Short mmCIF file of C-alpha atoms and ligand atoms in Angstrom, two decimals:
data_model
loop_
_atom_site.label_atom_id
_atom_site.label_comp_id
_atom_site.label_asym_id
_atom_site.label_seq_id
_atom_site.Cartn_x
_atom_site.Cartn_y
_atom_site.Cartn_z
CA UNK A 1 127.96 65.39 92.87
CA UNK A 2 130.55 67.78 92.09
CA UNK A 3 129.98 70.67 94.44
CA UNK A 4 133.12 73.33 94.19
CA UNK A 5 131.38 75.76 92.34
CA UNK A 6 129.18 76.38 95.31
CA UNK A 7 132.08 76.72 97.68
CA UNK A 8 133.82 78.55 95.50
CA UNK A 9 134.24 82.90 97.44
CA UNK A 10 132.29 85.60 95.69
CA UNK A 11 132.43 89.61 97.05
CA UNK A 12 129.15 91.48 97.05
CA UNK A 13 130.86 94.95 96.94
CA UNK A 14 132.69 95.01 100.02
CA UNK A 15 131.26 92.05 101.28
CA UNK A 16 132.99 88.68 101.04
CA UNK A 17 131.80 85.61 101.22
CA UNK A 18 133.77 82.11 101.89
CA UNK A 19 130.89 80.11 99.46
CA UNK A 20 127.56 80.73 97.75
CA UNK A 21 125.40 79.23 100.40
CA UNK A 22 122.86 81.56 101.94
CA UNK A 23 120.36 81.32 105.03
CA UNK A 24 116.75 82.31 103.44
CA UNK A 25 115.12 84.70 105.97
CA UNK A 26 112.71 83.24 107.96
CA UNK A 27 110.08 84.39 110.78
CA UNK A 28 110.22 82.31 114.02
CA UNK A 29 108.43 83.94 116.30
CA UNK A 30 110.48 82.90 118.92
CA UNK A 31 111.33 86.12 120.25
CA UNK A 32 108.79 87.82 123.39
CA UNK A 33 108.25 91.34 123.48
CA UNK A 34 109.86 91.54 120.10
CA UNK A 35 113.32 91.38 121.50
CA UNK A 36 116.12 88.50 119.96
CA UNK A 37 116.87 86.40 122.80
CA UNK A 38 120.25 84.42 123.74
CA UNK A 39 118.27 81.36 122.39
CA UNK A 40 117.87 83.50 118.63
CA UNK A 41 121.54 84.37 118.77
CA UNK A 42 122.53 80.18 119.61
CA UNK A 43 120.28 79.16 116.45
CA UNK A 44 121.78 81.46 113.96
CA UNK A 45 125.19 80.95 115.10
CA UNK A 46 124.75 76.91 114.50
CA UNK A 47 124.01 78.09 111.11
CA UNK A 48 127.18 79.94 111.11
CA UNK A 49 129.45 77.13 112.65
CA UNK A 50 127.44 75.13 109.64
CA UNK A 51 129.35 76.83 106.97
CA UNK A 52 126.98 79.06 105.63
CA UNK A 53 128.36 81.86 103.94
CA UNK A 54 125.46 84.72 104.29
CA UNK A 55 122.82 84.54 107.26
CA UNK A 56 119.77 86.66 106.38
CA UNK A 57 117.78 86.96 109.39
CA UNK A 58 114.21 86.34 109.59
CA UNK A 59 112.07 89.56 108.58
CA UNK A 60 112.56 91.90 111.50
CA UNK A 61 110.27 94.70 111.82
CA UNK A 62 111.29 98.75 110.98
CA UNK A 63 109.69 101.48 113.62
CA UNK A 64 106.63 102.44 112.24
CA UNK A 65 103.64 101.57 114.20
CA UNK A 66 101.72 99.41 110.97
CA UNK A 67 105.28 97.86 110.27
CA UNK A 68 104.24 94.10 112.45
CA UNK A 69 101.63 91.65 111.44
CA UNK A 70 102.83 88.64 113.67
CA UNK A 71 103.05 88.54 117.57
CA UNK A 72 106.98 87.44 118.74
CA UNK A 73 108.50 88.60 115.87
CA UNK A 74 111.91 90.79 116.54
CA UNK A 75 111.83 94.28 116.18
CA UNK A 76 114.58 96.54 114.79
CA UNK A 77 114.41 99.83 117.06
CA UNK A 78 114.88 100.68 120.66
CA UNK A 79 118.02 100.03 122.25
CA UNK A 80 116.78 96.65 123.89
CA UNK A 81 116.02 94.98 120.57
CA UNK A 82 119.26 96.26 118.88
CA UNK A 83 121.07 94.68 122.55
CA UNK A 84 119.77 91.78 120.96
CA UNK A 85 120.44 92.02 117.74
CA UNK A 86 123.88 92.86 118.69
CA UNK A 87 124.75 89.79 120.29
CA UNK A 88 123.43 87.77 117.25
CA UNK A 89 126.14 89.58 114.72
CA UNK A 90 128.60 89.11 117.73
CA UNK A 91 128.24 85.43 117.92
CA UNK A 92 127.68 84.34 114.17
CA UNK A 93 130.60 86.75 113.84
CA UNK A 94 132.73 84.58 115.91
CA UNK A 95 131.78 81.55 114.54
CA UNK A 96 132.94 82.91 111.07
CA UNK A 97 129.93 83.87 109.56
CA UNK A 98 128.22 86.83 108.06
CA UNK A 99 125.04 88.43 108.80
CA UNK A 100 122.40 91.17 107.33
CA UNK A 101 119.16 91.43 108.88
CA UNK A 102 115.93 91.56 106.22
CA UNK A 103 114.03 94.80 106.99
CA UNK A 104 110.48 94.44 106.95
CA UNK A 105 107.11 95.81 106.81
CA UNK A 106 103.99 93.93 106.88
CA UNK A 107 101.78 96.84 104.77
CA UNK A 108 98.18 95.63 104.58
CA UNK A 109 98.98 91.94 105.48
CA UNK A 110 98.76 93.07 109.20
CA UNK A 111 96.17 92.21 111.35
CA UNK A 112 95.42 95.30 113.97
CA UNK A 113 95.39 93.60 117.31
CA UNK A 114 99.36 92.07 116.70
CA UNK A 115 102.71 93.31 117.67
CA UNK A 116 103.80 95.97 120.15
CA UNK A 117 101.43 98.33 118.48
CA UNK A 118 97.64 96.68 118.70
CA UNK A 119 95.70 99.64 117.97
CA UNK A 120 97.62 100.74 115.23
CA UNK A 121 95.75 99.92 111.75
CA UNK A 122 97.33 98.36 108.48
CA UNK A 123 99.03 100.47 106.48
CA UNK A 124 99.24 100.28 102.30
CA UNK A 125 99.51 102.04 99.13
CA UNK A 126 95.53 102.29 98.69
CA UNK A 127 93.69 100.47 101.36
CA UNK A 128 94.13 96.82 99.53
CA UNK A 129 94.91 93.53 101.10
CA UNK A 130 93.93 92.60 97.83
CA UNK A 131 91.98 93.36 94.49
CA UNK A 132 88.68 93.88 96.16
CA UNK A 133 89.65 93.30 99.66
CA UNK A 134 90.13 96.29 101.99
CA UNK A 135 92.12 96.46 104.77
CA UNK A 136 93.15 99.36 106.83
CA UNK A 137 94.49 102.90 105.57
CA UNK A 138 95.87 104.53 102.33
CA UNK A 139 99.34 105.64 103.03
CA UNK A 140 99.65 109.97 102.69
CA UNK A 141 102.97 111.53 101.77
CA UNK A 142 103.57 111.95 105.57
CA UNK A 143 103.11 108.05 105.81
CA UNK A 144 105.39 107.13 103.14
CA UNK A 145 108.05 109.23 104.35
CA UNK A 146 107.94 108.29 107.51
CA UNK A 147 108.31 105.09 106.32
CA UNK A 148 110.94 105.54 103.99
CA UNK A 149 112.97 107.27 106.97
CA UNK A 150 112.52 104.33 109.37
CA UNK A 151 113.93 101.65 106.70
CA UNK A 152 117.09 104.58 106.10
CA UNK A 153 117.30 104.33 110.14
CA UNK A 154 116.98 100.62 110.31
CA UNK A 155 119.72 100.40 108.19
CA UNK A 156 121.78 102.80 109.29
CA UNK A 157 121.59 101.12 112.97
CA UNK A 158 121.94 97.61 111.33
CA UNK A 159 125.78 99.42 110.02
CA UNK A 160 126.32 100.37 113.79
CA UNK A 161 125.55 97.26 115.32
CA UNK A 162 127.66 95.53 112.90
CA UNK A 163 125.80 93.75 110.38
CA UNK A 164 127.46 93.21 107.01
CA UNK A 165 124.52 94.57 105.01
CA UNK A 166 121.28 94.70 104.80
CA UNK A 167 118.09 93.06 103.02
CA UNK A 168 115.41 95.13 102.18
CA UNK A 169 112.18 92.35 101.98
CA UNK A 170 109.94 93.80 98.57
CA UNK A 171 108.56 90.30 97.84
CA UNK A 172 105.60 88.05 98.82
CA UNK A 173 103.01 90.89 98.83
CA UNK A 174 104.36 92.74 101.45
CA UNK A 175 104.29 96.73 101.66
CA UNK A 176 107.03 97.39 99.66
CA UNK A 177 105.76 94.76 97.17
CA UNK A 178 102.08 96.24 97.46
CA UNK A 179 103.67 99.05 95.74
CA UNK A 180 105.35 97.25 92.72
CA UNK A 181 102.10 95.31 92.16
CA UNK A 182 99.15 97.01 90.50
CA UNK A 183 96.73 94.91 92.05
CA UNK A 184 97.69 96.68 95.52
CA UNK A 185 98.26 99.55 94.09
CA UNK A 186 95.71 102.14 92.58
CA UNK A 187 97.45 105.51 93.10
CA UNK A 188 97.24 108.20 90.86
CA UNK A 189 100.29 110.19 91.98
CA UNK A 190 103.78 109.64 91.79
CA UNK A 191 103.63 106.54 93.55
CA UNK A 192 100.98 104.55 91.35
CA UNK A 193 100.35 104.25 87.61
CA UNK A 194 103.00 103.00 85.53
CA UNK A 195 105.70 99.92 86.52
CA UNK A 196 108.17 103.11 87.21
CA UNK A 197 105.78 104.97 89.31
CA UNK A 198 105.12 101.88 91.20
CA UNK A 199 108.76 101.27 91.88
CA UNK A 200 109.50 105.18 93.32
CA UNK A 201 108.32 104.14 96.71
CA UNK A 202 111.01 101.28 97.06
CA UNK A 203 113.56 103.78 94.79
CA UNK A 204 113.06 106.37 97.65
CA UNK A 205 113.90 103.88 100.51
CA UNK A 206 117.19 102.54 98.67
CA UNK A 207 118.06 106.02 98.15
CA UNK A 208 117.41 106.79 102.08
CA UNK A 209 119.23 103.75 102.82
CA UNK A 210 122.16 104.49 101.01
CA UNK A 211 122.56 107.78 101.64
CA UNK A 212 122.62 107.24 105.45
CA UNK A 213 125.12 104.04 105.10
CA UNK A 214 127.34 105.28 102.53
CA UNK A 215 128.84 103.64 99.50
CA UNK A 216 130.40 100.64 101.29
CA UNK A 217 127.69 98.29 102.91
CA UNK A 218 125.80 96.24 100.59
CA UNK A 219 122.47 96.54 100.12
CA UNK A 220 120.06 93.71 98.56
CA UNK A 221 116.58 93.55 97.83
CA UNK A 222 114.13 90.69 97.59
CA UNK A 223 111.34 90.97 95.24
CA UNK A 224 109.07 87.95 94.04
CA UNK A 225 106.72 87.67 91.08
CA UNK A 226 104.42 85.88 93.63
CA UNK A 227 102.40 87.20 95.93
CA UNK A 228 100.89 85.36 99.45
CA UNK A 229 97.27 86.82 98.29
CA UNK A 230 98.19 85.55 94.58
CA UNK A 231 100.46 82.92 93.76
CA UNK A 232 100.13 83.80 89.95
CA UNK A 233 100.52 87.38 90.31
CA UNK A 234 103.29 88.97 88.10
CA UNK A 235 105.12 92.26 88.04
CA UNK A 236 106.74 91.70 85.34
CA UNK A 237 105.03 90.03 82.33
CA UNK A 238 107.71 90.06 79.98
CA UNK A 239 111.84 89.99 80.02
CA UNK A 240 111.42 93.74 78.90
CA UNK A 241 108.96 94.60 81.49
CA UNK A 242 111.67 92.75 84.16
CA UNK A 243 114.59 94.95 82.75
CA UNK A 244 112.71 98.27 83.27
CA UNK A 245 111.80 97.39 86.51
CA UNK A 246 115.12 96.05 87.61
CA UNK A 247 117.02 98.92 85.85
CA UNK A 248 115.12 101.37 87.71
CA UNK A 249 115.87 99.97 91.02
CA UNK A 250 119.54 99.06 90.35
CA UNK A 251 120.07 102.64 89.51
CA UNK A 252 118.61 103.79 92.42
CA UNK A 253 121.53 101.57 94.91
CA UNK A 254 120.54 97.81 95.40
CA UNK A 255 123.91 95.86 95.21
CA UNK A 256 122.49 92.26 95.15
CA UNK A 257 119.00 91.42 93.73
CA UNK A 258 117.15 88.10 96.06
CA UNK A 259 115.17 86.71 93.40
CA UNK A 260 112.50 84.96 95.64
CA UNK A 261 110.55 81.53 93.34
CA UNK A 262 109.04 78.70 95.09
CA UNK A 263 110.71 76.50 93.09
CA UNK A 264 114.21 77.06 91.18
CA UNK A 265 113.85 74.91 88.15
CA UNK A 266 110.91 76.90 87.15
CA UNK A 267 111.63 79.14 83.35
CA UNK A 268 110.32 82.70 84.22
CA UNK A 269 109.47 83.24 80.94
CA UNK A 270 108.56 81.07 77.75
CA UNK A 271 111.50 80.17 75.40
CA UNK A 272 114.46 79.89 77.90
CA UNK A 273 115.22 77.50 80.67
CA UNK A 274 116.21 80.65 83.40
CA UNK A 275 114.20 81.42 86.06
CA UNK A 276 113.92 84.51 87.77
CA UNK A 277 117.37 84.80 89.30
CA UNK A 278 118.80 83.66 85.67
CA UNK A 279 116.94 86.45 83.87
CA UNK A 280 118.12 89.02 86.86
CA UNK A 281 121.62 88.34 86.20
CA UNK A 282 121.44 88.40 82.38
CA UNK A 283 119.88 91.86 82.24
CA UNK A 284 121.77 93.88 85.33
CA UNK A 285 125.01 91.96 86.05
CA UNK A 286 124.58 92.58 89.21
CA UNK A 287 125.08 89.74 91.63
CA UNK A 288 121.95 87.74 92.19
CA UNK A 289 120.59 84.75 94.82
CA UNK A 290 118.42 82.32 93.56
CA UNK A 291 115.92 80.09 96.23
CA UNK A 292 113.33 78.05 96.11
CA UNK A 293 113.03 74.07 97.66
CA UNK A 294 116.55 73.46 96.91
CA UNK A 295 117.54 70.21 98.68
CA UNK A 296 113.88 69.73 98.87
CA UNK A 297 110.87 67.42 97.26
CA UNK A 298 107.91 69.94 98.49
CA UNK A 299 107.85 73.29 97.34
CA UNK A 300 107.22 76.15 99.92
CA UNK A 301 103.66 77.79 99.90
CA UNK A 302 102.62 80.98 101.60
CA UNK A 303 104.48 82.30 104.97
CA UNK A 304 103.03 83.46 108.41
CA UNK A 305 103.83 79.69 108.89
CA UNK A 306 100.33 78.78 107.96
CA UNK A 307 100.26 76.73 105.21
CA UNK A 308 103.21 74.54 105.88
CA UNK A 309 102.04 71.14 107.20
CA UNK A 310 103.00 67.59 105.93
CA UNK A 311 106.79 66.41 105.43
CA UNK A 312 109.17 67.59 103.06
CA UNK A 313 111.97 65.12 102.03
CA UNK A 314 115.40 65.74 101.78
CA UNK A 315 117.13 65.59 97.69
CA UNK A 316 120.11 65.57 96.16
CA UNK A 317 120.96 69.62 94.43
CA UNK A 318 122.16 68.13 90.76
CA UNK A 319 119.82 70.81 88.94
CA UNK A 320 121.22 73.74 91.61
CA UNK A 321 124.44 72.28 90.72
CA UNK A 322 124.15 72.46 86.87
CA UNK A 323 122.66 76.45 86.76
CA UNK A 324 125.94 77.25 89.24
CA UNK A 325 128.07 74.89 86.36
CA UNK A 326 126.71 77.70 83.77
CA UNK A 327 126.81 80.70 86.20
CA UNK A 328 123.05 81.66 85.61
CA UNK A 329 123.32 83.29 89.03
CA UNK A 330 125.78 83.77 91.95
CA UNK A 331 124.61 82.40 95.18
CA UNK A 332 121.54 80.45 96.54
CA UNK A 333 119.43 81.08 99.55
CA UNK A 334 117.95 77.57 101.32
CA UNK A 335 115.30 78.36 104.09
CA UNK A 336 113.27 74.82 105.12
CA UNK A 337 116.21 72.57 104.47
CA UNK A 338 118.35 75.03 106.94
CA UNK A 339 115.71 75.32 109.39
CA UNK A 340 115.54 71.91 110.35
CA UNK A 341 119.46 70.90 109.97
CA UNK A 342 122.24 73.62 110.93
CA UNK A 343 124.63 71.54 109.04
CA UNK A 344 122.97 71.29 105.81
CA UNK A 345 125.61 73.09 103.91
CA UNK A 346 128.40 70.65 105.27
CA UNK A 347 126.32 67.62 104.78
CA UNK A 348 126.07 68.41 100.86
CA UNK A 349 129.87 69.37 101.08
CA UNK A 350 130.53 65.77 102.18
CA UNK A 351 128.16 64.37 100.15
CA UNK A 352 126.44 63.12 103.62
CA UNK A 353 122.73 62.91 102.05
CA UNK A 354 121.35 60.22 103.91
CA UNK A 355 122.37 61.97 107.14
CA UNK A 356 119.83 65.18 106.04
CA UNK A 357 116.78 65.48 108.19
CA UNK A 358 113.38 65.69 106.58
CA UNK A 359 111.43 68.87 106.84
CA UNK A 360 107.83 69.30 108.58
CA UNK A 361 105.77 71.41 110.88
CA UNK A 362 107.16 70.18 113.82
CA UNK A 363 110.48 71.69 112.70
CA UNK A 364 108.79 75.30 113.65
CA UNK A 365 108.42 73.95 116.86
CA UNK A 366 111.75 75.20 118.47
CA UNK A 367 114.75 77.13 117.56
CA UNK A 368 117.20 73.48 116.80
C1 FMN B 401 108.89 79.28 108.44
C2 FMN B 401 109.17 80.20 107.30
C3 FMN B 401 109.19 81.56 107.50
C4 FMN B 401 109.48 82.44 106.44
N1 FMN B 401 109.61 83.78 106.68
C5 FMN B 401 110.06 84.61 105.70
C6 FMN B 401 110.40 85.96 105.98
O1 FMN B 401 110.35 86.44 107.12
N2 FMN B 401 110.82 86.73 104.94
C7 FMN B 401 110.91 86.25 103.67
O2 FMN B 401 111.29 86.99 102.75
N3 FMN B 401 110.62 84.95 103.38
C8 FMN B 401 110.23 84.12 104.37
N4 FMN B 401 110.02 82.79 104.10
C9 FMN B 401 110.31 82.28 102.75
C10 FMN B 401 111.75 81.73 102.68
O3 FMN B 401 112.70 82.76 102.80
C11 FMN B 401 112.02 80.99 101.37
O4 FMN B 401 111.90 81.88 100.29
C12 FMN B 401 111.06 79.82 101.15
O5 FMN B 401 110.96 79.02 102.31
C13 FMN B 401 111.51 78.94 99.98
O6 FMN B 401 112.76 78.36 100.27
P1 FMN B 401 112.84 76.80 100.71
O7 FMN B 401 112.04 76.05 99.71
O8 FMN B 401 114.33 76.50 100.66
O9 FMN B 401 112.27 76.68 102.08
C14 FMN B 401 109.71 81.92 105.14
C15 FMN B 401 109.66 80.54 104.95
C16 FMN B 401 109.41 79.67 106.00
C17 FMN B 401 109.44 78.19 105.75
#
């Protein structure tokens, strides 16, 4: 297995990064009162003494009180939290890595009764968990910008504490991505309608974000065709559907696009082998991470940590290795196969595959 293309440096704007490895975010849960402990700051600097060449932290939660939907999960407001979150980019920072945190808000996944704020209800674009499944409120303009001005502050105290970017999460169904999908999204003003109308919520926040960090700290954004409440949902139907909708958004600041699949080798669309990340990269040029059970024989299904039992066994990454070989995309994210073994990335470097551990529930156990 010939691996230098993935250890090969790349620079995301002003960014650089020693290889193309990246951390996929991923919720824990392990820290109480929604504050990053010492213990949170030890397991993401392992991955940083592991060689990986861009942490993104597990989903960490914006100040707006609908923003949670999972008890113990970090938030990123109020000068305790940010403590915390300042001695994570402190220590992977010393161990030689690099670290953005993924901004996140649950939208109408939460469940009131969660989080710091139990009384406060789900918020989302019309009331929708789901096509014909309420849950909670329709956002008003005062919601939305709201909102939009907590992810612009987020980021803007990610830049102080001394993160390298940030990672705005618009995939898996979430509120951003309740917006981009029509099934979540029945508006009939300038936030619902057509595939551009659905994308000027998330164009406002990159806007907000970049005009409170400047021109010089990268911004990326996951999306995902997939949703947790539909697995075969689509935004984007066809190539020229993905183009509009990736134009718009690349026009409006994102510096990296996070193309979230379950499973790389999958074509996006009939009549090519790329998948998602291959088609991002072909129609923006922007720099793009692919993910999805690299290194892995089980594909990933759902999050919330709820659907994720049995074992997952470890491969070798000779498809990865061929898409890098014809550049279809820049870097690759790897979430369960980094989860369980901090030295993943060094293992594969070494070819050292019989030394990778297998991935299963008990994994989610502790914070290895
Ligand atoms: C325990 C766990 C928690 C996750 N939490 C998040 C999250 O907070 N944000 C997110 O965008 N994706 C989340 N994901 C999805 C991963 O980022 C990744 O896309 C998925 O696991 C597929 O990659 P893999 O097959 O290499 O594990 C989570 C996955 C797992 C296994």
């Amino acid at each position: 297995m010939n691996t230098d293309k993935l250890f090969e440096t790349v620079n995301l704007g002003n960014l650089s990064l020693k290889n193309r490895t990246v951390m996929a975010p991923m919720t824990r849960t392990f820290s109480p009162e929604n504050i990053p402990t010492p213990d949170v700051a030890g397991y993401y600097r392992r991955r940083a003494e592991g060689n990986v060449g861009l942490i993104i932290t597990e989903g960490t939660c914006i100040n707006h009180e609908g923003a949670h939907g999972y008890d113990r999960v970090p938030n990123f407001y109020g000068e305790k939290a940010l403590a915390g979150w300042k001695t994570v980019v402190d220590e992977v920072h010393a161990a030689g890595g690099k670290i953005v945190p993924q901004l996140w808000h649950v939208g109408a996944v939460r469940k009131p009764g969660t989080g710091p704020n139990k009384e406060a209800p789900a918020y989302s674009p019309s009331g929708l968990y789901k096509p014909g499944a309420e849950n909670g409120v329709a956002m008003s303009q005062a919601d939305i910008d709201e909102v939009v001005e907590a992810f612009a502050q987020a980021a803007l105290d990610a830049k102080n504490v001394g993160f390298d970017g940030i990672e705005v999460h618009g995939a898996h169904g979430y509120l951003v991505d309740q917006f981009f999908w029509e099934g979540t999204n029945q508006r009939d003003d300038k936030y619902g309608g057509s595939l551009e109308k659905r994308c000027q919520f998330a164009v406002e926040i990159i806007q907000a974000i970049r005009q409170a960090v400047g021109d010089d700290f990268t911004i990326i954004l996951r999306f995902s065709q997939w949703k947790q409440q539909d697995y075969d949902a689509r935004l984007a139907h066809t190539p020229a559907e993905l183009e509009k909708f990736l134009t718009i958004l690349s026009d409006a600041g994102v510096d990296v696009f996070h193309a979230s699949t379950r499973r790389f080798w999958v074509p996006e669309f009939e009549g090519s082998d790329l998948n998602l990340a291959g088609w991002t990269k072909k129609l923006t040029n922007k720099p793009v991470i692919t993910v999805g059970s690299v290194g892995l024989d089980t594909d990933f299904i759902g999050e919330g940590m709820k659907d994720l039992s049995g074992t997952s066994n470890p491969t070798g990454i000779e498809g990865l290795l061929e898409r890098f070989e014809k550049e279809e995309f820049d870097l690759v994210a790897i979430g369960r196969a980094l989860l369980v073994d901090p030295q993943w990335v060094n293992k594969i470097k070494d070819n050292n595959l019989d030394d990778i551990q297998p991935f299963n529930k008990k994994a989610l156990g502790s914070l290895s």
